[in-house]
PDB file of C-alpha atoms and ligand atoms in Angstrom:
ATOM      1  CA  MET A  83       9.886 -11.047 -26.068  1.00  0.00           C
ATOM      2  CA  ASN A  84      10.199 -13.960 -23.637  1.00  0.00           C
ATOM      3  CA  SER A  85       7.449 -14.394 -21.025  1.00  0.00           C
ATOM      4  CA  THR A  86       8.479 -13.366 -17.516  1.00  0.00           C
ATOM      5  CA  VAL A  87       8.335 -16.176 -14.964  1.00  0.00           C
ATOM      6  CA  VAL A  88       8.103 -15.945 -11.171  1.00  0.00           C
ATOM      7  CA  ILE A  89       8.550 -19.037  -9.004  1.00  0.00           C
ATOM      8  CA  VAL A  90       6.725 -19.214  -5.664  1.00  0.00           C
ATOM      9  CA  THR A  91       7.656 -21.989  -3.217  1.00  0.00           C
ATOM     10  CA  GLY A  92       5.343 -23.130  -0.424  1.00  0.00           C
ATOM     11  CA  ALA A  93       2.520 -22.101  -2.748  1.00  0.00           C
ATOM     12  CA  ALA A  94       0.022 -24.592  -1.344  1.00  0.00           C
ATOM     13  CA  GLY A  95       0.302 -22.844   2.022  1.00  0.00           C
ATOM     14  CA  GLY A  96      -1.418 -19.829   3.499  1.00  0.00           C
ATOM     15  CA  LEU A  97       1.163 -17.186   2.597  1.00  0.00           C
ATOM     16  CA  GLY A  98       2.546 -18.809  -0.563  1.00  0.00           C
ATOM     17  CA  SER A  99      -0.904 -19.122  -2.153  1.00  0.00           C
ATOM     18  CA  ALA A 100      -1.756 -15.467  -1.382  1.00  0.00           C
ATOM     19  CA  ILE A 101       1.605 -14.362  -2.759  1.00  0.00           C
ATOM     20  CA  ALA A 102       1.083 -16.398  -5.935  1.00  0.00           C
ATOM     21  CA  ALA A 103      -2.360 -14.818  -6.413  1.00  0.00           C
ATOM     22  CA  ARG A 104      -0.972 -11.283  -5.968  1.00  0.00           C
ATOM     23  CA  VAL A 105       2.095 -11.637  -8.214  1.00  0.00           C
ATOM     24  CA  ALA A 106      -0.047 -13.118 -10.971  1.00  0.00           C
ATOM     25  CA  ASP A 107      -0.985  -9.478 -11.695  1.00  0.00           C
ATOM     26  CA  ASP A 108       2.646  -8.629 -12.506  1.00  0.00           C
ATOM     27  CA  PHE A 109       4.166 -11.618 -14.343  1.00  0.00           C
ATOM     28  CA  ASP A 110       3.264 -13.562 -17.482  1.00  0.00           C
ATOM     29  CA  VAL A 111       3.749 -16.941 -15.814  1.00  0.00           C
ATOM     30  CA  VAL A 112       3.507 -17.944 -12.143  1.00  0.00           C
ATOM     31  CA  LEU A 113       5.182 -21.279 -11.433  1.00  0.00           C
ATOM     32  CA  VAL A 114       3.841 -22.504  -8.105  1.00  0.00           C
ATOM     33  CA  THR A 115       5.616 -25.257  -6.235  1.00  0.00           C
ATOM     34  CA  ASP A 116       5.160 -27.230  -3.010  1.00  0.00           C
ATOM     35  CA  ILE A 117       5.339 -30.805  -1.739  1.00  0.00           C
ATOM     36  CA  GLN A 118       1.530 -31.015  -1.352  1.00  0.00           C
ATOM     37  CA  GLU A 119       0.437 -31.989  -4.859  1.00  0.00           C
ATOM     38  CA  LYS A 120      -3.357 -31.875  -4.447  1.00  0.00           C
ATOM     39  CA  ALA A 121      -3.411 -28.584  -2.570  1.00  0.00           C
ATOM     40  CA  LEU A 122      -1.068 -27.127  -5.176  1.00  0.00           C
ATOM     41  CA  GLN A 123      -3.408 -28.147  -7.980  1.00  0.00           C
ATOM     42  CA  ALA A 124      -6.284 -26.430  -6.178  1.00  0.00           C
ATOM     43  CA  VAL A 125      -4.193 -23.233  -6.023  1.00  0.00           C
ATOM     44  CA  VAL A 126      -3.524 -23.436  -9.768  1.00  0.00           C
ATOM     45  CA  GLU A 127      -7.234 -23.793 -10.493  1.00  0.00           C
ATOM     46  CA  ARG A 128      -8.249 -20.982  -8.143  1.00  0.00           C
ATOM     47  CA  ILE A 129      -5.652 -18.430  -9.257  1.00  0.00           C
ATOM     48  CA  GLY A 130      -5.673 -19.501 -12.901  1.00  0.00           C
ATOM     49  CA  ALA A 131      -9.406 -18.871 -13.122  1.00  0.00           C
ATOM     50  CA  SER A 132      -9.138 -15.256 -12.024  1.00  0.00           C
ATOM     51  CA  SER A 133      -5.795 -13.965 -13.332  1.00  0.00           C
ATOM     52  CA  ARG A 134      -4.339 -12.917 -16.647  1.00  0.00           C
ATOM     53  CA  ALA A 135      -1.119 -14.836 -15.908  1.00  0.00           C
ATOM     54  CA  ARG A 136      -0.560 -18.427 -16.878  1.00  0.00           C
ATOM     55  CA  VAL A 137      -0.363 -20.416 -13.629  1.00  0.00           C
ATOM     56  CA  ILE A 138       1.485 -23.726 -13.703  1.00  0.00           C
ATOM     57  CA  SER A 139       2.633 -26.104 -10.994  1.00  0.00           C
ATOM     58  CA  HIS A 140       5.569 -28.368 -10.352  1.00  0.00           C
ATOM     59  CA  VAL A 141       5.906 -30.494  -7.221  1.00  0.00           C
ATOM     60  CA  CYS A 142       9.293 -29.965  -5.576  1.00  0.00           C
ATOM     61  CA  ASP A 143      10.855 -30.528  -2.180  1.00  0.00           C
ATOM     62  CA  VAL A 144      13.067 -27.462  -1.842  1.00  0.00           C
ATOM     63  CA  SER A 145      15.519 -29.331   0.382  1.00  0.00           C
ATOM     64  CA  ASP A 146      16.334 -31.824  -2.408  1.00  0.00           C
ATOM     65  CA  PRO A 147      18.976 -30.505  -4.863  1.00  0.00           C
ATOM     66  CA  ASP A 148      17.893 -32.826  -7.698  1.00  0.00           C
ATOM     67  CA  GLN A 149      14.260 -31.742  -7.401  1.00  0.00           C
ATOM     68  CA  VAL A 150      15.324 -28.090  -7.376  1.00  0.00           C
ATOM     69  CA  THR A 151      17.356 -28.672 -10.560  1.00  0.00           C
ATOM     70  CA  ALA A 152      14.338 -30.289 -12.236  1.00  0.00           C
ATOM     71  CA  LEU A 153      12.122 -27.377 -11.175  1.00  0.00           C
ATOM     72  CA  PHE A 154      14.429 -24.844 -12.808  1.00  0.00           C
ATOM     73  CA  GLU A 155      14.661 -26.927 -15.991  1.00  0.00           C
ATOM     74  CA  ARG A 156      10.887 -26.659 -16.183  1.00  0.00           C
ATOM     75  CA  ALA A 157      10.961 -22.921 -15.447  1.00  0.00           C
ATOM     76  CA  ASN A 158      13.542 -22.281 -18.171  1.00  0.00           C
ATOM     77  CA  GLN A 159      11.343 -23.979 -20.744  1.00  0.00           C
ATOM     78  CA  VAL A 160       8.522 -21.588 -19.947  1.00  0.00           C
ATOM     79  CA  GLY A 161      10.224 -18.199 -20.247  1.00  0.00           C
ATOM     80  CA  ALA A 162      12.665 -15.749 -18.703  1.00  0.00           C
ATOM     81  CA  VAL A 163      12.940 -16.461 -15.001  1.00  0.00           C
ATOM     82  CA  THR A 164      12.946 -13.045 -13.297  1.00  0.00           C
ATOM     83  CA  GLY A 165      11.340 -13.591  -9.882  1.00  0.00           C
ATOM     84  CA  LEU A 166      11.716 -16.013  -6.983  1.00  0.00           C
ATOM     85  CA  VAL A 167       9.746 -16.088  -3.737  1.00  0.00           C
ATOM     86  CA  ASN A 168      11.014 -18.502  -1.086  1.00  0.00           C
ATOM     87  CA  ALA A 169       7.940 -19.058   1.088  1.00  0.00           C
ATOM     88  CA  ALA A 170       8.252 -22.813   1.787  1.00  0.00           C
ATOM     89  CA  GLY A 171       8.914 -23.387   5.447  1.00  0.00           C
ATOM     90  CA  ILE A 172       8.133 -25.373   8.556  1.00  0.00           C
ATOM     91  CA  GLY A 173       7.830 -24.287  12.161  1.00  0.00           C
ATOM     92  CA  GLY A 174       6.745 -25.892  15.423  1.00  0.00           C
ATOM     93  CA  PHE A 175       7.352 -24.946  19.027  1.00  0.00           C
ATOM     94  CA  CYS A 176       9.766 -26.945  21.155  1.00  0.00           C
ATOM     95  CA  GLY A 177      11.622 -26.152  24.370  1.00  0.00           C
ATOM     96  CA  ILE A 178      15.390 -25.829  24.158  1.00  0.00           C
ATOM     97  CA  GLU A 179      16.119 -28.846  26.368  1.00  0.00           C
ATOM     98  CA  GLU A 180      13.604 -31.067  24.563  1.00  0.00           C
ATOM     99  CA  LEU A 181      14.692 -30.154  21.018  1.00  0.00           C
ATOM    100  CA  LEU A 182      16.069 -33.170  19.153  1.00  0.00           C
ATOM    101  CA  PRO A 183      19.004 -32.851  16.735  1.00  0.00           C
ATOM    102  CA  GLN A 184      16.744 -34.286  14.010  1.00  0.00           C
ATOM    103  CA  GLN A 185      14.185 -31.495  14.567  1.00  0.00           C
ATOM    104  CA  TRP A 186      16.946 -28.904  14.328  1.00  0.00           C
ATOM    105  CA  ASP A 187      18.240 -30.473  11.092  1.00  0.00           C
ATOM    106  CA  ARG A 188      14.809 -30.727   9.438  1.00  0.00           C
ATOM    107  CA  VAL A 189      13.977 -27.072  10.095  1.00  0.00           C
ATOM    108  CA  PHE A 190      17.323 -25.979   8.688  1.00  0.00           C
ATOM    109  CA  GLU A 191      17.020 -28.392   5.727  1.00  0.00           C
ATOM    110  CA  ILE A 192      13.798 -26.762   4.562  1.00  0.00           C
ATOM    111  CA  ASN A 193      13.905 -23.183   5.803  1.00  0.00           C
ATOM    112  CA  THR A 194      17.579 -22.437   5.259  1.00  0.00           C
ATOM    113  CA  LYS A 195      19.107 -24.979   2.871  1.00  0.00           C
ATOM    114  CA  GLY A 196      15.930 -24.945   0.775  1.00  0.00           C
ATOM    115  CA  THR A 197      16.127 -21.156   0.462  1.00  0.00           C
ATOM    116  CA  PHE A 198      19.807 -21.412  -0.460  1.00  0.00           C
ATOM    117  CA  LEU A 199      19.332 -24.146  -3.087  1.00  0.00           C
ATOM    118  CA  MET A 200      16.465 -22.270  -4.726  1.00  0.00           C
ATOM    119  CA  SER A 201      18.350 -18.965  -4.713  1.00  0.00           C
ATOM    120  CA  GLN A 202      21.528 -20.578  -6.042  1.00  0.00           C
ATOM    121  CA  ALA A 203      19.622 -22.214  -8.903  1.00  0.00           C
ATOM    122  CA  PHE A 204      17.851 -18.897  -9.563  1.00  0.00           C
ATOM    123  CA  VAL A 205      20.985 -16.750  -9.929  1.00  0.00           C
ATOM    124  CA  ARG A 206      22.460 -19.306 -12.342  1.00  0.00           C
ATOM    125  CA  VAL A 207      19.643 -18.754 -14.845  1.00  0.00           C
ATOM    126  CA  ALA A 208      17.879 -15.487 -13.951  1.00  0.00           C
ATOM    127  CA  THR A 209      17.333 -12.831 -16.600  1.00  0.00           C
ATOM    128  CA  ALA A 210      18.025  -9.353 -15.170  1.00  0.00           C
ATOM    129  CA  PRO A 211      16.420  -7.282 -13.838  1.00  0.00           C
ATOM    130  CA  ALA A 212      15.507 -10.005 -11.386  1.00  0.00           C
ATOM    131  CA  SER A 213      14.534 -10.243  -7.736  1.00  0.00           C
ATOM    132  CA  ILE A 214      14.526 -12.765  -4.893  1.00  0.00           C
ATOM    133  CA  VAL A 215      12.163 -12.372  -1.934  1.00  0.00           C
ATOM    134  CA  ASN A 216      12.847 -14.573   1.081  1.00  0.00           C
ATOM    135  CA  ILE A 217      10.081 -15.084   3.605  1.00  0.00           C
ATOM    136  CA  SER A 218      11.901 -14.993   6.927  1.00  0.00           C
ATOM    137  CA  SER A 219       9.996 -14.367  10.183  1.00  0.00           C
ATOM    138  CA  ILE A 220       9.834 -12.105  13.205  1.00  0.00           C
ATOM    139  CA  GLY A 221      11.079 -15.298  14.883  1.00  0.00           C
ATOM    140  CA  ALA A 222      14.495 -14.317  13.482  1.00  0.00           C
ATOM    141  CA  ARG A 223      14.611 -11.355  15.876  1.00  0.00           C
ATOM    142  CA  SER A 224      12.501 -12.509  18.838  1.00  0.00           C
ATOM    143  CA  GLY A 225      14.783 -14.629  21.035  1.00  0.00           C
ATOM    144  CA  ASN A 226      11.887 -16.995  21.682  1.00  0.00           C
ATOM    145  CA  ASP A 227      12.947 -19.968  23.847  1.00  0.00           C
ATOM    146  CA  VAL A 228      10.484 -22.351  22.198  1.00  0.00           C
ATOM    147  CA  LEU A 229      11.598 -21.342  18.709  1.00  0.00           C
ATOM    148  CA  ALA A 230      15.404 -21.578  18.973  1.00  0.00           C
ATOM    149  CA  HIS A 231      15.654 -23.836  15.906  1.00  0.00           C
ATOM    150  CA  TYR A 232      13.097 -21.925  13.821  1.00  0.00           C
ATOM    151  CA  GLY A 233      14.406 -18.483  14.807  1.00  0.00           C
ATOM    152  CA  ALA A 234      17.980 -19.427  13.975  1.00  0.00           C
ATOM    153  CA  SER A 235      16.927 -20.906  10.612  1.00  0.00           C
ATOM    154  CA  LYS A 236      15.057 -17.693   9.737  1.00  0.00           C
ATOM    155  CA  ALA A 237      17.904 -15.427  10.919  1.00  0.00           C
ATOM    156  CA  ALA A 238      20.151 -17.398   8.552  1.00  0.00           C
ATOM    157  CA  VAL A 239      17.683 -16.670   5.740  1.00  0.00           C
ATOM    158  CA  ILE A 240      18.177 -12.936   6.326  1.00  0.00           C
ATOM    159  CA  GLU A 241      21.942 -13.303   6.073  1.00  0.00           C
ATOM    160  CA  LEU A 242      21.533 -15.368   2.905  1.00  0.00           C
ATOM    161  CA  SER A 243      19.532 -12.456   1.479  1.00  0.00           C
ATOM    162  CA  HIS A 244      22.476 -10.175   2.275  1.00  0.00           C
ATOM    163  CA  SER A 245      24.992 -12.505   0.588  1.00  0.00           C
ATOM    164  CA  PHE A 246      22.949 -12.748  -2.592  1.00  0.00           C
ATOM    165  CA  ALA A 247      22.341  -8.969  -2.585  1.00  0.00           C
ATOM    166  CA  ARG A 248      26.052  -8.219  -2.423  1.00  0.00           C
ATOM    167  CA  GLY A 249      27.059 -11.005  -4.778  1.00  0.00           C
ATOM    168  CA  TYR A 250      24.547 -10.332  -7.546  1.00  0.00           C
ATOM    169  CA  GLY A 251      23.731  -6.612  -7.377  1.00  0.00           C
ATOM    170  CA  ARG A 252      25.891  -5.757 -10.361  1.00  0.00           C
ATOM    171  CA  LYS A 253      24.245  -8.528 -12.343  1.00  0.00           C
ATOM    172  CA  GLY A 254      20.897  -6.845 -11.808  1.00  0.00           C
ATOM    173  CA  ILE A 255      19.581  -9.359  -9.297  1.00  0.00           C
ATOM    174  CA  ARG A 256      18.170  -7.990  -6.030  1.00  0.00           C
ATOM    175  CA  SER A 257      17.555  -9.981  -2.873  1.00  0.00           C
ATOM    176  CA  ASN A 258      15.398  -8.924   0.069  1.00  0.00           C
ATOM    177  CA  ALA A 259      13.697 -10.526   3.061  1.00  0.00           C
ATOM    178  CA  ILE A 260      10.300 -10.086   4.684  1.00  0.00           C
ATOM    179  CA  MET A 261       9.599 -10.867   8.331  1.00  0.00           C
ATOM    180  CA  PRO A 262       5.877 -11.673   8.578  1.00  0.00           C
ATOM    181  CA  GLY A 263       4.252 -11.242  11.975  1.00  0.00           C
ATOM    182  CA  PHE A 264       1.261 -13.328  13.135  1.00  0.00           C
ATOM    183  CA  ILE A 265      -0.879 -14.876  10.394  1.00  0.00           C
ATOM    184  CA  TYR A 266      -3.343 -17.637  11.234  1.00  0.00           C
ATOM    185  CA  THR A 267      -2.289 -20.223   8.636  1.00  0.00           C
ATOM    186  CA  ASP A 268      -1.740 -23.978   9.041  1.00  0.00           C
ATOM    187  CA  MET A 269       1.621 -23.180  10.599  1.00  0.00           C
ATOM    188  CA  TRP A 270      -0.128 -21.526  13.566  1.00  0.00           C
ATOM    189  CA  ARG A 271      -3.058 -23.967  13.578  1.00  0.00           C
ATOM    190  CA  ASN A 272      -0.568 -26.791  14.074  1.00  0.00           C
ATOM    191  CA  SER A 273       1.418 -24.892  16.720  1.00  0.00           C
ATOM    192  CA  VAL A 274      -1.326 -23.604  19.032  1.00  0.00           C
ATOM    193  CA  PRO A 275      -1.978 -27.026  20.709  1.00  0.00           C
ATOM    194  CA  PHE A 276       1.596 -26.881  22.091  1.00  0.00           C
ATOM    195  CA  MET A 277       0.600 -23.750  24.021  1.00  0.00           C
ATOM    196  CA  ARG A 278      -2.394 -25.495  25.581  1.00  0.00           C
ATOM    197  CA  GLU A 279      -0.367 -28.591  26.493  1.00  0.00           C
ATOM    198  CA  HIS A 280       2.198 -26.425  28.297  1.00  0.00           C
ATOM    199  CA  ASN A 281      -0.192 -24.046  30.052  1.00  0.00           C
ATOM    200  CA  PRO A 282      -3.007 -25.565  32.177  1.00  0.00           C
ATOM    201  CA  ALA A 283      -4.776 -22.167  32.239  1.00  0.00           C
ATOM    202  CA  LEU A 284      -5.490 -22.625  28.515  1.00  0.00           C
ATOM    203  CA  ALA A 285      -7.176 -26.034  28.906  1.00  0.00           C
ATOM    204  CA  ASP A 286     -10.642 -24.735  27.978  1.00  0.00           C
ATOM    205  CA  VAL A 287      -9.598 -21.974  25.616  1.00  0.00           C
ATOM    206  CA  THR A 288     -10.125 -22.458  21.858  1.00  0.00           C
ATOM    207  CA  ASP A 289      -7.235 -22.400  19.395  1.00  0.00           C
ATOM    208  CA  GLU A 290      -8.519 -19.141  17.913  1.00  0.00           C
ATOM    209  CA  GLN A 291      -8.698 -17.524  21.366  1.00  0.00           C
ATOM    210  CA  ILE A 292      -5.166 -18.638  22.188  1.00  0.00           C
ATOM    211  CA  PHE A 293      -3.913 -17.112  18.929  1.00  0.00           C
ATOM    212  CA  ALA A 294      -5.858 -13.899  19.589  1.00  0.00           C
ATOM    213  CA  GLY A 295      -4.306 -13.705  23.070  1.00  0.00           C
ATOM    214  CA  ILE A 296      -0.780 -14.030  21.652  1.00  0.00           C
ATOM    215  CA  VAL A 297      -1.505 -11.286  19.140  1.00  0.00           C
ATOM    216  CA  ASP A 298      -2.941  -9.056  21.853  1.00  0.00           C
ATOM    217  CA  GLN A 299       0.156  -9.488  24.024  1.00  0.00           C
ATOM    218  CA  ASN A 300       2.731  -8.956  21.277  1.00  0.00           C
ATOM    219  CA  VAL A 301       1.478  -6.706  18.486  1.00  0.00           C
ATOM    220  CA  PRO A 302       1.477  -2.927  19.096  1.00  0.00           C
ATOM    221  CA  MET A 303      -1.272  -2.470  16.497  1.00  0.00           C
ATOM    222  CA  GLY A 304      -3.310  -5.089  18.350  1.00  0.00           C
ATOM    223  CA  ARG A 305      -4.300  -7.147  15.333  1.00  0.00           C
ATOM    224  CA  PRO A 306      -2.989 -10.151  13.390  1.00  0.00           C
ATOM    225  CA  GLN A 307      -1.589  -9.828   9.890  1.00  0.00           C
ATOM    226  CA  GLU A 308      -3.261 -11.191   6.758  1.00  0.00           C
ATOM    227  CA  PRO A 309      -1.604 -13.259   3.995  1.00  0.00           C
ATOM    228  CA  GLU A 310      -2.426 -10.373   1.636  1.00  0.00           C
ATOM    229  CA  ASP A 311      -0.233  -8.006   3.703  1.00  0.00           C
ATOM    230  CA  ILE A 312       2.766 -10.225   3.019  1.00  0.00           C
ATOM    231  CA  ALA A 313       1.753 -10.671  -0.623  1.00  0.00           C
ATOM    232  CA  GLU A 314       1.659  -6.900  -1.159  1.00  0.00           C
ATOM    233  CA  ALA A 315       5.142  -6.375   0.306  1.00  0.00           C
ATOM    234  CA  THR A 316       6.431  -9.273  -1.798  1.00  0.00           C
ATOM    235  CA  ALA A 317       4.962  -7.792  -4.984  1.00  0.00           C
ATOM    236  CA  PHE A 318       6.697  -4.502  -4.178  1.00  0.00           C
ATOM    237  CA  PHE A 319      10.127  -6.104  -3.703  1.00  0.00           C
ATOM    238  CA  LEU A 320       9.709  -8.074  -6.949  1.00  0.00           C
ATOM    239  CA  SER A 321       8.743  -5.001  -8.940  1.00  0.00           C
ATOM    240  CA  GLU A 322      10.760  -2.249 -10.578  1.00  0.00           C
ATOM    241  CA  ARG A 323       9.284   0.101  -7.956  1.00  0.00           C
ATOM    242  CA  ALA A 324      11.939  -1.419  -5.685  1.00  0.00           C
ATOM    243  CA  LYS A 325      14.705  -1.201  -8.293  1.00  0.00           C
ATOM    244  CA  ASN A 326      17.181   0.420  -5.900  1.00  0.00           C
ATOM    245  CA  ILE A 327      16.350  -1.710  -2.869  1.00  0.00           C
ATOM    246  CA  THR A 328      18.418  -4.794  -2.101  1.00  0.00           C
ATOM    247  CA  GLY A 329      19.773  -6.524   0.997  1.00  0.00           C
ATOM    248  CA  GLN A 330      16.888  -5.205   3.105  1.00  0.00           C
ATOM    249  CA  THR A 331      14.569  -6.835   5.605  1.00  0.00           C
ATOM    250  CA  LEU A 332      11.026  -5.568   6.024  1.00  0.00           C
ATOM    251  CA  ALA A 333       8.901  -6.501   9.034  1.00  0.00           C
ATOM    252  CA  VAL A 334       5.198  -6.743   8.130  1.00  0.00           C
ATOM    253  CA  ASP A 335       4.049  -7.323  11.669  1.00  0.00           C
ATOM    254  CA  GLY A 336       1.983  -4.456  13.063  1.00  0.00           C
ATOM    255  CA  GLY A 337       5.046  -3.134  14.901  1.00  0.00           C
ATOM    256  CA  THR A 338       6.021  -6.308  16.777  1.00  0.00           C
ATOM    257  CA  VAL A 339       9.729  -6.135  15.897  1.00  0.00           C
ATOM    258  CA  LEU A 340      10.821  -2.527  15.831  1.00  0.00           C
ATOM    259  CA  THR A 341      13.659  -2.335  13.286  1.00  0.00           C
TER     260      THR A 341
HETATM  261  N1  NAD B 226       2.030 -17.785   9.483  1.00  0.00           N
HETATM  262  C1  NAD B 226       2.814 -16.973  10.124  1.00  0.00           C
HETATM  263  O1  NAD B 226       2.403 -16.337  11.105  1.00  0.00           O
HETATM  264  C2  NAD B 226       4.250 -16.786   9.685  1.00  0.00           C
HETATM  265  C3  NAD B 226       5.002 -15.829  10.358  1.00  0.00           C
HETATM  266  C4  NAD B 226       6.317 -15.622   9.978  1.00  0.00           C
HETATM  267  C5  NAD B 226       6.854 -16.348   8.942  1.00  0.00           C
HETATM  268  N2  NAD B 226       6.098 -17.282   8.302  1.00  0.00           N
HETATM  269  C6  NAD B 226       6.743 -18.008   7.205  1.00  0.00           C
HETATM  270  O2  NAD B 226       5.948 -17.907   6.055  1.00  0.00           O
HETATM  271  C7  NAD B 226       6.166 -19.050   5.212  1.00  0.00           C
HETATM  272  C8  NAD B 226       4.827 -19.637   4.833  1.00  0.00           C
HETATM  273  O3  NAD B 226       4.196 -20.131   6.008  1.00  0.00           O
HETATM  274  P1  NAD B 226       2.609 -20.276   6.152  1.00  0.00           P
HETATM  275  O4  NAD B 226       2.223 -19.515   7.332  1.00  0.00           O
HETATM  276  O5  NAD B 226       1.971 -20.007   4.837  1.00  0.00           O
HETATM  277  O6  NAD B 226       2.525 -21.820   6.536  1.00  0.00           O
HETATM  278  P2  NAD B 226       1.860 -23.034   5.751  1.00  0.00           P
HETATM  279  O7  NAD B 226       2.152 -24.221   6.578  1.00  0.00           O
HETATM  280  O8  NAD B 226       0.455 -22.703   5.416  1.00  0.00           O
HETATM  281  O9  NAD B 226       2.690 -23.092   4.378  1.00  0.00           O
HETATM  282  C9  NAD B 226       3.990 -23.616   4.272  1.00  0.00           C
HETATM  283  C10 NAD B 226       4.067 -24.404   2.982  1.00  0.00           C
HETATM  284  O10 NAD B 226       5.418 -24.882   2.802  1.00  0.00           O
HETATM  285  C11 NAD B 226       5.320 -26.180   2.234  1.00  0.00           C
HETATM  286  N3  NAD B 226       6.536 -26.950   2.484  1.00  0.00           N
HETATM  287  C12 NAD B 226       6.942 -27.500   3.644  1.00  0.00           C
HETATM  288  N4  NAD B 226       8.080 -28.184   3.450  1.00  0.00           N
HETATM  289  C13 NAD B 226       8.391 -28.060   2.147  1.00  0.00           C
HETATM  290  C14 NAD B 226       9.459 -28.547   1.335  1.00  0.00           C
HETATM  291  N5  NAD B 226      10.428 -29.339   1.846  1.00  0.00           N
HETATM  292  N6  NAD B 226       9.491 -28.211   0.025  1.00  0.00           N
HETATM  293  C15 NAD B 226       8.497 -27.450  -0.501  1.00  0.00           C
HETATM  294  N7  NAD B 226       7.456 -26.963   0.208  1.00  0.00           N
HETATM  295  C16 NAD B 226       7.410 -27.274   1.517  1.00  0.00           C
HETATM  296  C17 NAD B 226       4.119 -26.805   2.930  1.00  0.00           C
HETATM  297  O11 NAD B 226       3.621 -27.915   2.225  1.00  0.00           O
HETATM  298  C18 NAD B 226       3.156 -25.653   2.988  1.00  0.00           C
HETATM  299  O12 NAD B 226       2.280 -25.630   1.873  1.00  0.00           O
HETATM  300  C19 NAD B 226       7.047 -20.001   6.023  1.00  0.00           C
HETATM  301  O13 NAD B 226       8.376 -19.875   5.581  1.00  0.00           O
HETATM  302  C20 NAD B 226       6.906 -19.490   7.437  1.00  0.00           C
HETATM  303  O14 NAD B 226       8.044 -19.791   8.207  1.00  0.00           O
HETATM  304  C21 NAD B 226       4.804 -17.515   8.649  1.00  0.00           C
END
């Protein structure tokens, strides 16, 4: 029988790397991809050393159709492509009046078009039963005025999940979305300084304290989430345990967005 292959985008990042490590328990081959070549190689070495799965990498910008095509050519050579996790994404706070059209476009290029291109390429070649997991965000349901671009791009990801669920259910391909809450990855590390710049009261507060304060104000369970929380939910959606679940959105956020 053909080896089963799962593709994880954004796999050099905080969530993508944890997801790749978790799904390595369930697939024969994990194909990790990102634009950060060195960091991606480190992920391959780390996960490959401790998992039974074969872990391979392929550098790909998910917003570039030609690179996405090349990625899937590689995946097809390796085995039966049955899983896709779209975790590549960019964020960044910006006020509505300051937001440049180019910032809007870049966020949509990666978060939304990238998810579409990957999912489109996936359904063309996937071997059923197969599953797509899109990493959206609680930003899709928050109405945050410094995340208008990001929130809209992630809300679009949820609707893309719905379209693929309806379009490919009878072909045995499921499509679901996860809305992670607050996880202290590079995305947050790069965003926290914006808070300090726009709030003089935070001038002497560390990045970690600012993040902890945001969590305290917003999360009913009063704690941040871990990359492993998102990885576990992703593994569930990819697995046959979720065989009758498609078109759904799961918040893994300690109760922040009550769905
Ligand atoms: N960290 C959080 O609190 C949080 C919350 C909600 C949603 N998310 C989402 O989770 C996903 C992962 O974020 P993270 O927290 O791990 O951040 P991260 O910055 O650690 O990881 C994101 C990864 O995406 C990669 N990437 C960026 N542009 C790319 C492109 N064009 N093609 C391929 N890869 C690209 C980056 O190189 C990086 O490795 C993102 O989609 C993010 O929006 C994160």
